[in-house]
């Protein structure tokens, strides 16, 4: 099966971008991607341990255009650090070994932040993200949907970055 792919010159997708059901995918590279006009899904990639979309700033044109990171059994982290706006919801669910994410520029979510059922992900990181988006007055709905995530962690800011300490 497909183990990696790179599209270094791709700057925009005029519809859906779905990276899903690739059991052997360990990496992908879309370093210039700035916009996705509909959904961005990264789902059911059993060997993917991390990914980053460093230039992505904007996802969606309609209220049901979502960012969805789900069911990636080996995913430890993801980086969408330039993403500022999602017209729909942001889902990060059922990633059993996810410990970190970077959504540090996110300021506008038209729907929900649904980051649930990630067994080891610190709930305090999600709570901080909800507060970040609310502070920017960019929350379309009332915040995060349920858990469980890891409630046994404490978060502290280290050199301007929120870090979780989990037993």
PDB file of C-alpha atoms in Angstrom:
ATOM      1  CA  UNK A   1       0.000   0.000   0.000  1.00  0.00           C
ATOM      2  CA  UNK A   2       0.824   3.664  -0.116  1.00  0.00           C
ATOM      3  CA  UNK A   3       3.471   4.552   2.482  1.00  0.00           C
ATOM      4  CA  UNK A   4       4.007   8.250   1.703  1.00  0.00           C
ATOM      5  CA  UNK A   5       3.185  11.007  -0.721  1.00  0.00           C
ATOM      6  CA  UNK A   6       4.255  14.596  -1.347  1.00  0.00           C
ATOM      7  CA  UNK A   7       2.626  17.419  -3.277  1.00  0.00           C
ATOM      8  CA  UNK A   8       5.106  20.252  -2.667  1.00  0.00           C
ATOM      9  CA  UNK A   9       3.562  22.801  -5.059  1.00  0.00           C
ATOM     10  CA  UNK A  10      -0.103  22.337  -4.066  1.00  0.00           C
ATOM     11  CA  UNK A  11      -1.400  25.603  -2.540  1.00  0.00           C
ATOM     12  CA  UNK A  12      -5.168  25.095  -2.547  1.00  0.00           C
ATOM     13  CA  UNK A  13      -7.821  22.417  -2.879  1.00  0.00           C
ATOM     14  CA  UNK A  14     -11.129  23.511  -4.395  1.00  0.00           C
ATOM     15  CA  UNK A  15     -13.110  20.790  -2.640  1.00  0.00           C
ATOM     16  CA  UNK A  16     -12.479  17.994  -0.137  1.00  0.00           C
ATOM     17  CA  UNK A  17      -9.035  16.815   0.941  1.00  0.00           C
ATOM     18  CA  UNK A  18      -9.346  13.338   2.366  1.00  0.00           C
ATOM     19  CA  UNK A  19      -6.330  11.373   3.551  1.00  0.00           C
ATOM     20  CA  UNK A  20      -7.964   8.245   4.863  1.00  0.00           C
ATOM     21  CA  UNK A  21      -7.985   4.437   4.946  1.00  0.00           C
ATOM     22  CA  UNK A  22      -4.283   4.072   4.155  1.00  0.00           C
ATOM     23  CA  UNK A  23      -3.103   1.275   6.448  1.00  0.00           C
ATOM     24  CA  UNK A  24       0.579   1.647   5.486  1.00  0.00           C
ATOM     25  CA  UNK A  25       0.788   5.465   5.238  1.00  0.00           C
ATOM     26  CA  UNK A  26       3.558   6.735   7.507  1.00  0.00           C
ATOM     27  CA  UNK A  27       3.913  10.285   6.165  1.00  0.00           C
ATOM     28  CA  UNK A  28       2.612  12.854   3.756  1.00  0.00           C
ATOM     29  CA  UNK A  29       3.870  16.291   2.801  1.00  0.00           C
ATOM     30  CA  UNK A  30       1.805  19.256   1.642  1.00  0.00           C
ATOM     31  CA  UNK A  31       4.125  22.089   2.707  1.00  0.00           C
ATOM     32  CA  UNK A  32       2.588  24.852   0.566  1.00  0.00           C
ATOM     33  CA  UNK A  33      -1.103  24.049   1.114  1.00  0.00           C
ATOM     34  CA  UNK A  34      -2.870  27.204   2.354  1.00  0.00           C
ATOM     35  CA  UNK A  35      -6.597  26.601   1.797  1.00  0.00           C
ATOM     36  CA  UNK A  36      -9.070  23.741   1.542  1.00  0.00           C
ATOM     37  CA  UNK A  37     -12.509  24.873   0.338  1.00  0.00           C
ATOM     38  CA  UNK A  38     -14.409  21.971   1.913  1.00  0.00           C
ATOM     39  CA  UNK A  39     -13.537  19.225   4.423  1.00  0.00           C
ATOM     40  CA  UNK A  40     -10.056  18.217   5.539  1.00  0.00           C
ATOM     41  CA  UNK A  41     -10.073  14.633   6.803  1.00  0.00           C
ATOM     42  CA  UNK A  42      -7.109  12.691   8.138  1.00  0.00           C
ATOM     43  CA  UNK A  43      -8.691   9.445   9.239  1.00  0.00           C
ATOM     44  CA  UNK A  44      -8.100   5.711   9.635  1.00  0.00           C
ATOM     45  CA  UNK A  45      -4.390   5.776   8.785  1.00  0.00           C
ATOM     46  CA  UNK A  46      -3.083   3.021  11.042  1.00  0.00           C
ATOM     47  CA  UNK A  47       0.672   3.702  10.649  1.00  0.00           C
ATOM     48  CA  UNK A  48       0.667   7.535  10.583  1.00  0.00           C
ATOM     49  CA  UNK A  49       2.469   8.841  13.696  1.00  0.00           C
ATOM     50  CA  UNK A  50       2.404  12.578  12.966  1.00  0.00           C
ATOM     51  CA  UNK A  51       1.611  15.125  10.300  1.00  0.00           C
ATOM     52  CA  UNK A  52       1.903  18.829   9.731  1.00  0.00           C
ATOM     53  CA  UNK A  53       0.371  21.265   7.298  1.00  0.00           C
ATOM     54  CA  UNK A  54       2.571  24.283   8.046  1.00  0.00           C
ATOM     55  CA  UNK A  55       1.012  26.767   5.606  1.00  0.00           C
ATOM     56  CA  UNK A  56      -2.673  25.852   6.018  1.00  0.00           C
ATOM     57  CA  UNK A  57      -4.651  28.878   7.221  1.00  0.00           C
ATOM     58  CA  UNK A  58      -8.245  28.320   6.143  1.00  0.00           C
ATOM     59  CA  UNK A  59     -10.634  25.346   5.838  1.00  0.00           C
ATOM     60  CA  UNK A  60     -14.142  25.549   4.475  1.00  0.00           C
ATOM     61  CA  UNK A  61     -16.601  27.764   2.738  1.00  0.00           C
ATOM     62  CA  UNK A  62     -19.815  26.382   4.270  1.00  0.00           C
ATOM     63  CA  UNK A  63     -21.068  25.640   7.767  1.00  0.00           C
ATOM     64  CA  UNK A  64     -20.519  21.888   7.392  1.00  0.00           C
ATOM     65  CA  UNK A  65     -16.911  22.024   6.183  1.00  0.00           C
ATOM     66  CA  UNK A  66     -14.834  20.438   8.935  1.00  0.00           C
ATOM     67  CA  UNK A  67     -11.345  19.495   9.996  1.00  0.00           C
ATOM     68  CA  UNK A  68     -11.518  15.874  11.093  1.00  0.00           C
ATOM     69  CA  UNK A  69      -8.622  13.908  12.609  1.00  0.00           C
ATOM     70  CA  UNK A  70     -10.049  10.536  13.658  1.00  0.00           C
ATOM     71  CA  UNK A  71      -9.207   6.877  14.200  1.00  0.00           C
ATOM     72  CA  UNK A  72      -5.483   7.178  13.524  1.00  0.00           C
ATOM     73  CA  UNK A  73      -4.192   4.397  15.774  1.00  0.00           C
ATOM     74  CA  UNK A  74      -0.509   5.443  15.796  1.00  0.00           C
ATOM     75  CA  UNK A  75      -0.956   9.244  15.662  1.00  0.00           C
ATOM     76  CA  UNK A  76       1.039  10.904  18.445  1.00  0.00           C
ATOM     77  CA  UNK A  77       0.891  14.522  17.242  1.00  0.00           C
ATOM     78  CA  UNK A  78      -0.351  16.844  14.554  1.00  0.00           C
ATOM     79  CA  UNK A  79       0.598  20.399  13.657  1.00  0.00           C
ATOM     80  CA  UNK A  80      -1.829  22.837  12.073  1.00  0.00           C
ATOM     81  CA  UNK A  81      -0.078  25.817  13.646  1.00  0.00           C
ATOM     82  CA  UNK A  82      -1.028  28.328  10.921  1.00  0.00           C
ATOM     83  CA  UNK A  83      -4.705  27.371  10.784  1.00  0.00           C
ATOM     84  CA  UNK A  84      -6.809  30.388  11.767  1.00  0.00           C
ATOM     85  CA  UNK A  85     -10.330  29.601  10.520  1.00  0.00           C
ATOM     86  CA  UNK A  86     -12.599  26.582  10.096  1.00  0.00           C
ATOM     87  CA  UNK A  87     -16.136  27.341   8.896  1.00  0.00           C
ATOM     88  CA  UNK A  88     -17.496  24.082  10.335  1.00  0.00           C
ATOM     89  CA  UNK A  89     -16.257  22.053  13.293  1.00  0.00           C
ATOM     90  CA  UNK A  90     -12.885  20.725  14.400  1.00  0.00           C
ATOM     91  CA  UNK A  91     -12.921  17.033  15.290  1.00  0.00           C
ATOM     92  CA  UNK A  92     -10.050  15.113  16.870  1.00  0.00           C
ATOM     93  CA  UNK A  93     -11.516  11.831  18.078  1.00  0.00           C
ATOM     94  CA  UNK A  94     -10.513   8.260  18.783  1.00  0.00           C
ATOM     95  CA  UNK A  95      -6.766   8.787  18.290  1.00  0.00           C
ATOM     96  CA  UNK A  96      -5.717   6.433  21.074  1.00  0.00           C
ATOM     97  CA  UNK A  97      -2.065   7.544  21.443  1.00  0.00           C
ATOM     98  CA  UNK A  98      -2.410  11.253  20.575  1.00  0.00           C
ATOM     99  CA  UNK A  99      -0.484  13.316  23.113  1.00  0.00           C
ATOM    100  CA  UNK A 100      -0.107  16.718  21.446  1.00  0.00           C
ATOM    101  CA  UNK A 101      -1.415  19.022  18.766  1.00  0.00           C
ATOM    102  CA  UNK A 102      -0.640  22.551  17.596  1.00  0.00           C
ATOM    103  CA  UNK A 103      -3.596  24.735  16.730  1.00  0.00           C
ATOM    104  CA  UNK A 104      -1.967  27.838  18.181  1.00  0.00           C
ATOM    105  CA  UNK A 105      -3.295  30.266  15.549  1.00  0.00           C
ATOM    106  CA  UNK A 106      -6.885  28.994  15.567  1.00  0.00           C
ATOM    107  CA  UNK A 107      -9.225  31.909  16.249  1.00  0.00           C
ATOM    108  CA  UNK A 108     -12.470  31.071  14.414  1.00  0.00           C
ATOM    109  CA  UNK A 109     -14.535  27.866  14.493  1.00  0.00           C
ATOM    110  CA  UNK A 110     -18.038  28.042  13.042  1.00  0.00           C
ATOM    111  CA  UNK A 111     -19.193  24.846  14.737  1.00  0.00           C
ATOM    112  CA  UNK A 112     -17.824  22.832  17.648  1.00  0.00           C
ATOM    113  CA  UNK A 113     -14.423  21.863  18.950  1.00  0.00           C
ATOM    114  CA  UNK A 114     -15.114  18.149  19.350  1.00  0.00           C
ATOM    115  CA  UNK A 115     -11.887  16.692  20.693  1.00  0.00           C
ATOM    116  CA  UNK A 116     -13.015  13.595  22.538  1.00  0.00           C
ATOM    117  CA  UNK A 117     -12.173   9.973  23.213  1.00  0.00           C
ATOM    118  CA  UNK A 118      -8.429  10.442  22.855  1.00  0.00           C
ATOM    119  CA  UNK A 119      -7.300   8.192  25.700  1.00  0.00           C
ATOM    120  CA  UNK A 120      -3.964   9.846  26.562  1.00  0.00           C
ATOM    121  CA  UNK A 121      -4.485  13.423  25.335  1.00  0.00           C
ATOM    122  CA  UNK A 122      -4.510  15.914  28.200  1.00  0.00           C
ATOM    123  CA  UNK A 123      -7.926  17.498  28.673  1.00  0.00           C
ATOM    124  CA  UNK A 124      -6.239  20.687  29.923  1.00  0.00           C
ATOM    125  CA  UNK A 125      -4.728  21.220  26.430  1.00  0.00           C
ATOM    126  CA  UNK A 126      -8.206  21.038  24.905  1.00  0.00           C
ATOM    127  CA  UNK A 127      -9.657  23.343  27.556  1.00  0.00           C
ATOM    128  CA  UNK A 128      -6.926  25.890  26.760  1.00  0.00           C
ATOM    129  CA  UNK A 129      -7.721  25.680  23.040  1.00  0.00           C
ATOM    130  CA  UNK A 130     -11.411  26.329  23.709  1.00  0.00           C
ATOM    131  CA  UNK A 131     -10.482  29.380  25.795  1.00  0.00           C
ATOM    132  CA  UNK A 132      -8.115  30.595  23.048  1.00  0.00           C
ATOM    133  CA  UNK A 133     -10.866  30.525  20.422  1.00  0.00           C
ATOM    134  CA  UNK A 134     -13.448  32.034  22.794  1.00  0.00           C
ATOM    135  CA  UNK A 135     -11.037  34.864  23.680  1.00  0.00           C
ATOM    136  CA  UNK A 136     -10.807  35.703  19.982  1.00  0.00           C
ATOM    137  CA  UNK A 137     -14.635  35.719  19.920  1.00  0.00           C
ATOM    138  CA  UNK A 138     -14.440  33.085  17.207  1.00  0.00           C
ATOM    139  CA  UNK A 139     -16.498  30.260  18.703  1.00  0.00           C
ATOM    140  CA  UNK A 140     -19.639  29.548  16.696  1.00  0.00           C
ATOM    141  CA  UNK A 141     -21.069  27.156  19.281  1.00  0.00           C
ATOM    142  CA  UNK A 142     -20.537  26.768  22.985  1.00  0.00           C
ATOM    143  CA  UNK A 143     -17.161  25.086  23.071  1.00  0.00           C
ATOM    144  CA  UNK A 144     -15.955  21.563  23.413  1.00  0.00           C
ATOM    145  CA  UNK A 145     -18.138  18.484  23.253  1.00  0.00           C
ATOM    146  CA  UNK A 146     -17.617  16.023  26.093  1.00  0.00           C
ATOM    147  CA  UNK A 147     -14.752  13.706  26.870  1.00  0.00           C
ATOM    148  CA  UNK A 148     -13.266  11.510  27.893  1.00  0.00           C
ATOM    149  CA  UNK A 149      -9.701  12.504  27.411  1.00  0.00           C
ATOM    150  CA  UNK A 150      -6.967  12.290  30.037  1.00  0.00           C
ATOM    151  CA  UNK A 151      -8.106  14.290  33.087  1.00  0.00           C
ATOM    152  CA  UNK A 152      -5.076  13.226  35.158  1.00  0.00           C
ATOM    153  CA  UNK A 153      -2.738  15.800  33.580  1.00  0.00           C
ATOM    154  CA  UNK A 154      -1.670  19.280  34.559  1.00  0.00           C
ATOM    155  CA  UNK A 155      -0.753  21.945  32.029  1.00  0.00           C
ATOM    156  CA  UNK A 156       1.859  24.640  32.501  1.00  0.00           C
ATOM    157  CA  UNK A 157       3.269  27.232  30.180  1.00  0.00           C
ATOM    158  CA  UNK A 158       6.954  26.753  29.364  1.00  0.00           C
ATOM    159  CA  UNK A 159       8.663  29.389  27.197  1.00  0.00           C
ATOM    160  CA  UNK A 160       5.291  30.499  25.833  1.00  0.00           C
ATOM    161  CA  UNK A 161       4.113  26.966  24.984  1.00  0.00           C
ATOM    162  CA  UNK A 162       1.508  25.060  26.964  1.00  0.00           C
ATOM    163  CA  UNK A 163       2.838  21.643  27.968  1.00  0.00           C
ATOM    164  CA  UNK A 164       1.013  18.789  29.657  1.00  0.00           C
ATOM    165  CA  UNK A 165       2.454  16.665  32.429  1.00  0.00           C
ATOM    166  CA  UNK A 166       0.636  13.364  32.632  1.00  0.00           C
ATOM    167  CA  UNK A 167       1.304  10.582  35.141  1.00  0.00           C
TER     168      UNK A 167
END
